[in-house]
Amino acid sequence: MPANEIQDVQNLFKKHFHHTAPQIVRAPGRLELLGNHTDYNDGLVMALAVDRYITIAAEPRADGKIELISSLFPQPEIFPANEFKKNPAAPWADYVKGTLEQLQKRDVHFSGFSAAIHGTIPMGAGMSSSAALEVATALIVRKLYPFTLTLGGLGAAPTRDRKGELPALTPAERLEFAKICQAAENKFVGVQCGILDQVSSLFGKDASVIDIDCRTLTVDNPPMPGEAVIVCNSGVKHELIGGEYNELRQNCEGAAKKLGAKFLRSVELHQVEAAKSQLSPREYACAHHVVSEIARVVAGARALREGDHAQFGQYMFQSHASSRDFLKNSTAELDVLVELARQHPACLGARLTGGGFGGATINLVKHHEAESFIAHMTRESEKALGIKMTPIVCQIVDGAE
Ligand code: GLA
């Protein structure tokens, strides 16, 4: 972990708790590269872990309390280590509490701790700051009160090496952590999200794509082309708890049921068309999007393998159009940002990324022309939308550690 990041979170810890913390973890945010709302349909999705993080510094404490301080919210949050209740004054702490609750359900034993949470993932931008907070929470508990996750259960406690380090997480353990964190969001926070965000934060690989098959829960990390990945944040807050997300999911599940499938992953586009009259207009639109989007992920992965970045970019544009026209989870601002991006000759592809209903676009840009693209987007978005937007260039990084 870079020294400046360690220093930032330790300074925060020190300010409140008056000394430095013995343990630090960090979990990256993610960008959804292709595959919008495919994950909970048992589908395929491509993501990137990016160099924006939730970092937690922590130490155990003897009074059985958990005390959280955050660089982003002024009020500390304190609660007993066995009692997880929502506090409307600190909704950000729900992601921590939900994760702790799920760990406890898995019989993970832990007691109190003090923790400082430092975040560099823009909130509400669709870059999964919440999943990164869940993942960092689970990993800091492992560092403070070591345990080993096995499929659905617990293994023998791991031993620290001579430097005090725990063994590296295996892919199987990373997957169990992802499931725990997803359950925290489903059960405690109340968003029926899929597993994309949590898997991405845990399975990122430097300069590589995270290809996730949500049916088999397998992950592959093919190389990511060396083009620039640039995020343009519309500034319109994306608020998944608002219910739109759960509504999409219900319509997808309703459509699958009427089509005689458990999940839309098993359905083909001609079946959706043939059954159009049996589906509600919303079910039809959601199914049309999901089924064609999963096919686009297959085609997109092939284009990347073949080194055809321009073709891959076209799939990104098509994905955005499908989210906009069928899923209807885009916003006027996101549509403008995608159209402005398309006007720049170095832009290979652009689309909304993540849940939608606000948030940001992801842009794939020829790497030697990134500066010119950034200048174009900054200038044109101010003219078109009246917003002061600073595009973010993202580096693709390893998963949580
Ligand atoms: C959010 C959810 C993910 C996924 C995306 C849309 O990020 O948390 O599970 O459904 O939206 O693809």
GROMACS .gro file of C-alpha atoms and ligand atoms in nm:
model
  413
    1MET     CA    1   0.000   0.000   0.000
    2PRO     CA    2   0.150   0.341  -0.092
    3ALA     CA    3   0.296   0.536   0.201
    4ASN     CA    4   0.079   0.844   0.142
    5GLU     CA    5  -0.242   0.639   0.168
    6ILE     CA    6  -0.123   0.476   0.488
    7GLN     CA    7  -0.041   0.821   0.622
    8ASP     CA    8  -0.382   0.968   0.532
    9VAL     CA    9  -0.577   0.701   0.716
   10GLN     CA   10  -0.334   0.688   1.009
   11ASN     CA   11  -0.357   1.067   1.047
   12LEU     CA   12  -0.735   1.035   1.063
   13PHE     CA   13  -0.709   0.756   1.320
   14LYS     CA   14  -0.457   0.953   1.525
   15LYS     CA   15  -0.665   1.269   1.525
   16HIS     CA   16  -0.949   1.090   1.698
   17PHE     CA   17  -0.786   0.806   1.891
   18HIS     CA   18  -0.450   0.979   1.964
   19HIS     CA   19  -0.213   0.706   1.841
   20THR     CA   20  -0.163   0.498   1.523
   21ALA     CA   21  -0.359   0.183   1.438
   22PRO     CA   22  -0.196  -0.161   1.411
   23GLN     CA   23  -0.397  -0.282   1.111
   24ILE     CA   24  -0.489  -0.132   0.773
   25VAL     CA   25  -0.688  -0.265   0.476
   26ARG     CA   26  -0.812  -0.109   0.157
   27ALA     CA   27  -1.075  -0.202  -0.100
   28PRO     CA   28  -1.100  -0.040  -0.444
   29GLY     CA   29  -1.405   0.101  -0.616
   30ARG     CA   30  -1.508  -0.044  -0.950
   31LEU     CA   31  -1.629   0.057  -1.292
   32GLU     CA   32  -1.873  -0.156  -1.482
   33LEU     CA   33  -1.716  -0.180  -1.827
   34LEU     CA   34  -1.995  -0.370  -2.004
   35GLY     CA   35  -2.303  -0.557  -1.882
   36ASN     CA   36  -2.566  -0.331  -1.726
   37HIS     CA   37  -2.803  -0.501  -1.482
   38THR     CA   38  -2.698  -0.844  -1.601
   39ASP     CA   39  -2.549  -0.970  -1.273
   40TYR     CA   40  -2.868  -1.057  -1.083
   41ASN     CA   41  -3.003  -1.222  -1.398
   42ASP     CA   42  -2.730  -1.488  -1.369
   43GLY     CA   43  -2.561  -1.310  -1.659
   44LEU     CA   44  -2.215  -1.198  -1.768
   45VAL     CA   45  -2.047  -0.871  -1.683
   46MET     CA   46  -1.709  -0.705  -1.733
   47ALA     CA   47  -1.571  -0.471  -1.467
   48LEU     CA   48  -1.251  -0.293  -1.364
   49ALA     CA   49  -1.121  -0.227  -1.013
   50VAL     CA   50  -0.989   0.129  -1.011
   51ASP     CA   51  -0.745   0.333  -0.804
   52ARG     CA   52  -0.998   0.494  -0.574
   53TYR     CA   53  -1.033   0.327  -0.237
   54ILE     CA   54  -1.197   0.286   0.098
   55THR     CA   55  -0.911   0.245   0.345
   56ILE     CA   56  -0.967   0.144   0.707
   57ALA     CA   57  -0.717   0.166   0.993
   58ALA     CA   58  -0.827  -0.009   1.310
   59GLU     CA   59  -0.736  -0.162   1.642
   60PRO     CA   60  -0.926  -0.392   1.878
   61ARG     CA   61  -1.064  -0.246   2.200
   62ALA     CA   62  -1.162  -0.399   2.531
   63ASP     CA   63  -1.497  -0.234   2.605
   64GLY     CA   64  -1.692  -0.436   2.346
   65LYS     CA   65  -1.783  -0.124   2.146
   66ILE     CA   66  -1.724  -0.043   1.783
   67GLU     CA   67  -1.640   0.318   1.713
   68LEU     CA   68  -1.619   0.443   1.357
   69ILE     CA   69  -1.491   0.773   1.234
   70SER     CA   70  -1.494   0.875   0.871
   71SER     CA   71  -1.310   1.134   0.663
   72LEU     CA   72  -1.636   1.207   0.481
   73PHE     CA   73  -1.882   1.246   0.769
   74PRO     CA   74  -1.820   1.459   1.078
   75GLN     CA   75  -2.007   1.257   1.343
   76PRO     CA   76  -1.847   0.940   1.483
   77GLU     CA   77  -2.072   0.636   1.514
   78ILE     CA   78  -2.047   0.409   1.818
   79PHE     CA   79  -2.239   0.090   1.896
   80PRO     CA   80  -2.198  -0.242   2.084
   81ALA     CA   81  -2.020  -0.515   1.885
   82ASN     CA   82  -2.325  -0.741   1.903
   83GLU     CA   83  -2.604  -0.494   1.828
   84PHE     CA   84  -2.655  -0.361   1.479
   85LYS     CA   85  -2.929  -0.103   1.445
   86LYS     CA   86  -2.975   0.156   1.176
   87ASN     CA   87  -2.905   0.513   1.282
   88PRO     CA   88  -3.084   0.756   1.047
   89ALA     CA   89  -2.824   1.019   1.140
   90ALA     CA   90  -2.541   0.795   1.008
   91PRO     CA   91  -2.673   0.593   0.711
   92TRP     CA   92  -2.314   0.547   0.585
   93ALA     CA   93  -2.249   0.318   0.884
   94ASP     CA   94  -2.521   0.077   0.763
   95TYR     CA   95  -2.274  -0.081   0.521
   96VAL     CA   96  -2.039  -0.154   0.809
   97LYS     CA   97  -2.315  -0.278   1.042
   98GLY     CA   98  -2.472  -0.495   0.771
   99THR     CA   99  -2.138  -0.661   0.702
  100LEU     CA  100  -2.069  -0.719   1.071
  101GLU     CA  101  -2.415  -0.872   1.109
  102GLN     CA  102  -2.348  -1.113   0.822
  103LEU     CA  103  -2.009  -1.210   0.965
  104GLN     CA  104  -2.176  -1.285   1.295
  105LYS     CA  105  -2.437  -1.498   1.117
  106ARG     CA  106  -2.144  -1.699   0.983
  107ASP     CA  107  -2.023  -1.747   1.343
  108VAL     CA  108  -1.723  -1.522   1.298
  109HIS     CA  109  -1.620  -1.413   1.649
  110PHE     CA  110  -1.517  -1.054   1.697
  111SER     CA  111  -1.543  -0.795   1.968
  112GLY     CA  112  -1.501  -0.419   1.982
  113PHE     CA  113  -1.269  -0.208   1.771
  114SER     CA  114  -1.190   0.151   1.683
  115ALA     CA  115  -1.173   0.230   1.314
  116ALA     CA  116  -1.093   0.526   1.092
  117ILE     CA  117  -1.244   0.511   0.742
  118HIS     CA  118  -1.082   0.713   0.466
  119GLY     CA  119  -1.250   0.730   0.125
  120THR     CA  120  -1.137   0.851  -0.217
  121ILE     CA  121  -1.421   0.696  -0.421
  122PRO     CA  122  -1.664   0.970  -0.527
  123MET     CA  123  -1.996   0.894  -0.360
  124GLY     CA  124  -2.307   0.855  -0.573
  125ALA     CA  125  -2.102   0.826  -0.891
  126GLY     CA  126  -2.182   0.459  -0.950
  127MET     CA  127  -1.825   0.356  -0.856
  128SER     CA  128  -1.936   0.134  -0.566
  129SER     CA  129  -1.810   0.320  -0.264
  130SER     CA  130  -2.062   0.119  -0.062
  131ALA     CA  131  -1.936  -0.221  -0.177
  132ALA     CA  132  -1.579  -0.109  -0.110
  133LEU     CA  133  -1.683  -0.010   0.244
  134GLU     CA  134  -1.844  -0.351   0.297
  135VAL     CA  135  -1.538  -0.535   0.166
  136ALA     CA  136  -1.296  -0.323   0.370
  137THR     CA  137  -1.508  -0.386   0.681
  138ALA     CA  138  -1.501  -0.764   0.636
  139LEU     CA  139  -1.125  -0.760   0.575
  140ILE     CA  140  -1.043  -0.541   0.873
  141VAL     CA  141  -1.239  -0.776   1.100
  142ARG     CA  142  -1.033  -1.063   0.958
  143LYS     CA  143  -0.714  -0.872   1.038
  144LEU     CA  144  -0.824  -0.787   1.392
  145TYR     CA  145  -0.989  -1.120   1.480
  146PRO     CA  146  -0.843  -1.372   1.227
  147PHE     CA  147  -1.076  -1.631   1.073
  148THR     CA  148  -1.094  -1.842   0.757
  149LEU     CA  149  -1.407  -1.859   0.544
  150THR     CA  150  -1.498  -2.182   0.373
  151LEU     CA  151  -1.797  -2.248   0.149
  152GLY     CA  152  -2.087  -2.136   0.371
  153GLY     CA  153  -1.887  -2.186   0.694
  154LEU     CA  154  -1.567  -2.129   0.887
  155GLY     CA  155  -1.232  -2.309   0.873
  156ALA     CA  156  -0.943  -2.327   1.119
  157ALA     CA  157  -0.817  -1.984   1.232
  158PRO     CA  158  -0.521  -1.877   1.017
  159THR     CA  159  -0.181  -1.814   1.173
  160ARG     CA  160   0.022  -1.500   1.122
  161ASP     CA  161   0.372  -1.524   0.977
  162ARG     CA  162   0.681  -1.385   1.149
  163LYS     CA  163   0.598  -1.036   1.028
  164GLY     CA  164   0.250  -1.068   1.174
  165GLU     CA  165   0.086  -1.101   0.830
  166LEU     CA  166  -0.207  -1.334   0.761
  167PRO     CA  167  -0.192  -1.574   0.464
  168ALA     CA  168  -0.310  -1.425   0.133
  169LEU     CA  169  -0.680  -1.482   0.062
  170THR     CA  170  -0.756  -1.765  -0.178
  171PRO     CA  171  -0.998  -1.702  -0.467
  172ALA     CA  172  -1.253  -1.928  -0.292
  173GLU     CA  173  -1.230  -1.714   0.021
  174ARG     CA  174  -1.258  -1.394  -0.179
  175LEU     CA  175  -1.581  -1.528  -0.327
  176GLU     CA  176  -1.720  -1.603   0.021
  177PHE     CA  177  -1.632  -1.250   0.129
  178ALA     CA  178  -1.815  -1.115  -0.176
  179LYS     CA  179  -2.128  -1.315  -0.086
  180ILE     CA  180  -2.121  -1.191   0.274
  181CYS     CA  181  -2.091  -0.830   0.159
  182GLN     CA  182  -2.368  -0.869  -0.098
  183ALA     CA  183  -2.593  -1.020   0.172
  184ALA     CA  184  -2.517  -0.717   0.393
  185GLU     CA  185  -2.648  -0.489   0.122
  186ASN     CA  186  -2.951  -0.709   0.042
  187LYS     CA  187  -3.055  -0.773   0.400
  188PHE     CA  188  -2.943  -0.474   0.607
  189VAL     CA  189  -2.932  -0.186   0.360
  190GLY     CA  190  -3.228  -0.316   0.159
  191VAL     CA  191  -3.093  -0.292  -0.197
  192GLN     CA  192  -3.145  -0.617  -0.385
  193CYS     CA  193  -2.816  -0.573  -0.574
  194GLY     CA  194  -2.633  -0.849  -0.756
  195ILE     CA  195  -2.277  -0.953  -0.678
  196LEU     CA  196  -2.092  -0.741  -0.936
  197ASP     CA  197  -1.965  -0.466  -0.706
  198GLN     CA  198  -1.839  -0.688  -0.427
  199VAL     CA  199  -1.671  -0.938  -0.663
  200SER     CA  200  -1.506  -0.651  -0.852
  201SER     CA  201  -1.360  -0.497  -0.538
  202LEU     CA  202  -1.218  -0.836  -0.434
  203PHE     CA  203  -1.108  -0.978  -0.773
  204GLY     CA  204  -0.951  -0.674  -0.942
  205LYS     CA  205  -0.622  -0.731  -1.119
  206ASP     CA  206  -0.370  -0.468  -1.224
  207ALA     CA  207  -0.419  -0.374  -1.594
  208SER     CA  208  -0.682  -0.648  -1.638
  209VAL     CA  209  -1.055  -0.683  -1.689
  210ILE     CA  210  -1.272  -0.871  -1.436
  211ASP     CA  211  -1.493  -1.101  -1.644
  212ILE     CA  212  -1.763  -1.239  -1.415
  213ASP     CA  213  -1.999  -1.523  -1.496
  214CYS     CA  214  -2.271  -1.473  -1.236
  215ARG     CA  215  -2.420  -1.817  -1.304
  216THR     CA  216  -2.110  -2.019  -1.220
  217LEU     CA  217  -1.962  -1.743  -1.002
  218THR     CA  218  -1.633  -1.772  -1.185
  219VAL     CA  219  -1.396  -1.489  -1.261
  220ASP     CA  220  -1.141  -1.447  -1.535
  221ASN     CA  221  -0.888  -1.163  -1.564
  222PRO     CA  222  -0.794  -1.110  -1.931
  223PRO     CA  223  -0.570  -0.811  -2.013
  224MET     CA  224  -0.733  -0.470  -2.049
  225PRO     CA  225  -0.622  -0.272  -2.355
  226GLY     CA  226  -0.385   0.012  -2.273
  227GLU     CA  227  -0.642   0.278  -2.365
  228ALA     CA  228  -0.740   0.550  -2.117
  229VAL     CA  229  -1.038   0.483  -1.890
  230ILE     CA  230  -1.201   0.812  -1.799
  231VAL     CA  231  -1.501   0.873  -1.573
  232CYS     CA  232  -1.733   1.171  -1.625
  233ASN     CA  233  -1.953   1.226  -1.320
  234SER     CA  234  -2.288   1.387  -1.402
  235GLY     CA  235  -2.306   1.516  -1.046
  236VAL     CA  236  -2.662   1.387  -1.024
  237LYS     CA  237  -2.665   1.166  -0.717
  238HIS     CA  238  -2.738   0.806  -0.780
  239GLU     CA  239  -2.961   0.676  -0.505
  240LEU     CA  240  -3.026   0.305  -0.529
  241ILE     CA  241  -3.219   0.287  -0.205
  242GLY     CA  242  -3.485   0.492  -0.387
  243GLY     CA  243  -3.653   0.174  -0.506
  244GLU     CA  244  -3.590   0.203  -0.881
  245TYR     CA  245  -3.325  -0.065  -0.862
  246ASN     CA  246  -3.550  -0.314  -0.687
  247GLU     CA  247  -3.824  -0.234  -0.940
  248LEU     CA  248  -3.593  -0.329  -1.229
  249ARG     CA  249  -3.500  -0.651  -1.061
  250GLN     CA  250  -3.863  -0.746  -1.000
  251ASN     CA  251  -3.948  -0.689  -1.365
  252CYS     CA  252  -3.654  -0.899  -1.481
  253GLU     CA  253  -3.755  -1.181  -1.249
  254GLY     CA  254  -4.120  -1.150  -1.351
  255ALA     CA  255  -4.023  -1.170  -1.720
  256ALA     CA  256  -3.801  -1.473  -1.663
  257LYS     CA  257  -4.082  -1.653  -1.482
  258LYS     CA  258  -4.331  -1.588  -1.761
  259LEU     CA  259  -4.073  -1.710  -2.011
  260GLY     CA  260  -4.040  -2.035  -1.816
  261ALA     CA  261  -3.682  -1.963  -1.707
  262LYS     CA  262  -3.529  -1.920  -1.364
  263PHE     CA  263  -3.316  -1.632  -1.491
  264LEU     CA  264  -3.302  -1.424  -1.809
  265ARG     CA  265  -2.954  -1.568  -1.873
  266SER     CA  266  -3.126  -1.878  -2.015
  267VAL     CA  267  -3.349  -1.682  -2.253
  268GLU     CA  268  -3.282  -1.579  -2.613
  269LEU     CA  269  -3.399  -1.261  -2.781
  270HIS     CA  270  -3.636  -1.438  -3.021
  271GLN     CA  271  -3.814  -1.591  -2.720
  272VAL     CA  272  -3.858  -1.246  -2.566
  273GLU     CA  273  -4.004  -1.121  -2.895
  274ALA     CA  274  -4.233  -1.422  -2.931
  275ALA     CA  275  -4.366  -1.377  -2.578
  276LYS     CA  276  -4.407  -1.000  -2.600
  277SER     CA  277  -4.785  -1.007  -2.562
  278GLN     CA  278  -4.764  -1.213  -2.242
  279LEU     CA  279  -4.520  -0.972  -2.079
  280SER     CA  280  -4.607  -0.634  -1.931
  281PRO     CA  281  -4.445  -0.350  -2.132
  282ARG     CA  282  -4.194  -0.302  -1.850
  283GLU     CA  283  -4.111  -0.673  -1.830
  284TYR     CA  284  -4.063  -0.684  -2.206
  285ALA     CA  285  -3.833  -0.381  -2.204
  286CYS     CA  286  -3.624  -0.514  -1.914
  287ALA     CA  287  -3.597  -0.860  -2.069
  288HIS     CA  288  -3.504  -0.715  -2.408
  289HIS     CA  289  -3.226  -0.513  -2.250
  290VAL     CA  290  -3.085  -0.791  -2.032
  291VAL     CA  291  -3.087  -1.061  -2.299
  292SER     CA  292  -2.925  -0.838  -2.562
  293GLU     CA  293  -2.679  -0.698  -2.308
  294ILE     CA  294  -2.554  -1.045  -2.211
  295ALA     CA  295  -2.495  -1.115  -2.583
  296ARG     CA  296  -2.305  -0.785  -2.605
  297VAL     CA  297  -2.075  -0.892  -2.320
  298VAL     CA  298  -1.992  -1.213  -2.509
  299ALA     CA  299  -1.923  -1.014  -2.825
  300GLY     CA  300  -1.732  -0.747  -2.632
  301ALA     CA  301  -1.502  -1.001  -2.467
  302ARG     CA  302  -1.429  -1.145  -2.813
  303ALA     CA  303  -1.352  -0.799  -2.954
  304LEU     CA  304  -1.105  -0.733  -2.671
  305ARG     CA  305  -0.938  -1.071  -2.723
  306GLU     CA  306  -0.896  -0.987  -3.090
  307GLY     CA  307  -0.756  -0.643  -3.004
  308ASP     CA  308  -1.046  -0.467  -3.179
  309HIS     CA  309  -1.088  -0.176  -2.939
  310ALA     CA  310  -1.301   0.026  -3.181
  311GLN     CA  311  -1.554  -0.258  -3.202
  312PHE     CA  312  -1.553  -0.293  -2.826
  313GLY     CA  313  -1.630   0.079  -2.798
  314GLN     CA  314  -1.928   0.035  -3.030
  315TYR     CA  315  -2.070  -0.223  -2.789
  316MET     CA  316  -2.032   0.031  -2.509
  317PHE     CA  317  -2.237   0.286  -2.708
  318GLN     CA  318  -2.497   0.019  -2.786
  319SER     CA  319  -2.514  -0.078  -2.421
  320HIS     CA  320  -2.586   0.281  -2.324
  321ALA     CA  321  -2.861   0.311  -2.585
  322SER     CA  322  -3.022  -0.008  -2.455
  323SER     CA  323  -3.007   0.109  -2.091
  324ARG     CA  324  -3.153   0.443  -2.198
  325ASP     CA  325  -3.430   0.312  -2.424
  326PHE     CA  326  -3.525  -0.020  -2.265
  327LEU     CA  327  -3.414  -0.027  -1.903
  328LYS     CA  328  -3.477   0.348  -1.872
  329ASN     CA  329  -3.216   0.390  -1.598
  330SER     CA  330  -3.028   0.670  -1.774
  331THR     CA  331  -3.079   1.041  -1.710
  332ALA     CA  332  -3.080   1.341  -1.944
  333GLU     CA  333  -2.736   1.439  -1.807
  334LEU     CA  334  -2.584   1.094  -1.868
  335ASP     CA  335  -2.725   1.093  -2.223
  336VAL     CA  336  -2.568   1.432  -2.292
  337LEU     CA  337  -2.231   1.314  -2.155
  338VAL     CA  338  -2.236   1.009  -2.381
  339GLU     CA  339  -2.326   1.219  -2.687
  340LEU     CA  340  -2.053   1.474  -2.609
  341ALA     CA  341  -1.802   1.191  -2.573
  342ARG     CA  342  -1.907   1.044  -2.908
  343GLN     CA  343  -1.825   1.376  -3.077
  344HIS     CA  344  -1.458   1.345  -2.981
  345PRO     CA  345  -1.256   1.153  -3.240
  346ALA     CA  346  -1.044   0.976  -2.977
  347CYS     CA  347  -1.343   0.835  -2.790
  348LEU     CA  348  -1.382   0.464  -2.864
  349GLY     CA  349  -1.689   0.410  -2.649
  350ALA     CA  350  -1.896   0.563  -2.368
  351ARG     CA  351  -2.185   0.446  -2.152
  352LEU     CA  352  -2.341   0.487  -1.813
  353THR     CA  353  -2.173   0.269  -1.553
  354GLY     CA  354  -2.339   0.092  -1.259
  355GLY     CA  355  -2.694   0.111  -1.132
  356GLY     CA  356  -2.791   0.424  -1.325
  357PHE     CA  357  -3.055   0.688  -1.233
  358GLY     CA  358  -2.766   0.933  -1.210
  359GLY     CA  359  -2.399   0.873  -1.147
  360ALA     CA  360  -2.130   0.869  -1.410
  361THR     CA  361  -2.028   0.758  -1.757
  362ILE     CA  362  -1.725   0.542  -1.836
  363ASN     CA  363  -1.530   0.643  -2.145
  364LEU     CA  364  -1.271   0.439  -2.332
  365VAL     CA  365  -1.037   0.684  -2.500
  366LYS     CA  366  -0.728   0.639  -2.719
  367HIS     CA  367  -0.460   0.678  -2.457
  368HIS     CA  368  -0.241   0.937  -2.630
  369GLU     CA  369  -0.542   1.167  -2.673
  370ALA     CA  370  -0.675   1.155  -2.320
  371GLU     CA  371  -0.578   1.516  -2.246
  372SER     CA  372  -0.766   1.649  -2.545
  373PHE     CA  373  -1.072   1.439  -2.455
  374ILE     CA  374  -1.068   1.570  -2.098
  375ALA     CA  375  -1.048   1.930  -2.220
  376HIS     CA  376  -1.336   1.866  -2.462
  377MET     CA  377  -1.560   1.707  -2.198
  378THR     CA  378  -1.485   1.973  -1.937
  379ARG     CA  379  -1.563   2.255  -2.180
  380GLU     CA  380  -1.864   2.101  -2.353
  381SER     CA  381  -2.036   1.968  -2.039
  382GLU     CA  382  -2.020   2.314  -1.888
  383LYS     CA  383  -2.180   2.458  -2.202
  384ALA     CA  384  -2.446   2.188  -2.235
  385LEU     CA  385  -2.527   2.113  -1.872
  386GLY     CA  386  -2.391   2.411  -1.681
  387ILE     CA  387  -2.184   2.180  -1.460
  388LYS     CA  388  -1.820   2.211  -1.354
  389MET     CA  389  -1.709   1.855  -1.416
  390THR     CA  390  -1.354   1.726  -1.382
  391PRO     CA  391  -1.314   1.397  -1.569
  392ILE     CA  392  -1.130   1.134  -1.365
  393VAL     CA  393  -0.859   0.922  -1.530
  394CYS     CA  394  -0.861   0.580  -1.364
  395GLN     CA  395  -0.581   0.327  -1.331
  396ILE     CA  396  -0.683  -0.036  -1.319
  397VAL     CA  397  -0.566  -0.201  -1.001
  398ASP     CA  398  -0.558  -0.516  -0.787
  399GLY     CA  399  -0.848  -0.608  -0.562
  400ALA     CA  400  -0.884  -0.552  -0.190
  401GLU     CA  401  -0.586  -0.632   0.038
  402GLA     C1  402  -2.536  -0.169  -0.908
  402GLA     C2  403  -2.553  -0.302  -0.835
  402GLA     C3  404  -2.487  -0.416  -0.913
  402GLA     C4  405  -2.533  -0.418  -1.059
  402GLA     C5  406  -2.525  -0.277  -1.120
  402GLA     C6  407  -2.588  -0.270  -1.256
  402GLA     O1  408  -2.401  -0.135  -0.912
  402GLA     O2  409  -2.499  -0.294  -0.705
  402GLA     O3  410  -2.514  -0.538  -0.851
  402GLA     O4  411  -2.663  -0.469  -1.070
  402GLA     O5  412  -2.588  -0.180  -1.038
  402GLA     O6  413  -2.525  -0.352  -1.347
   0.00000   0.00000   0.00000
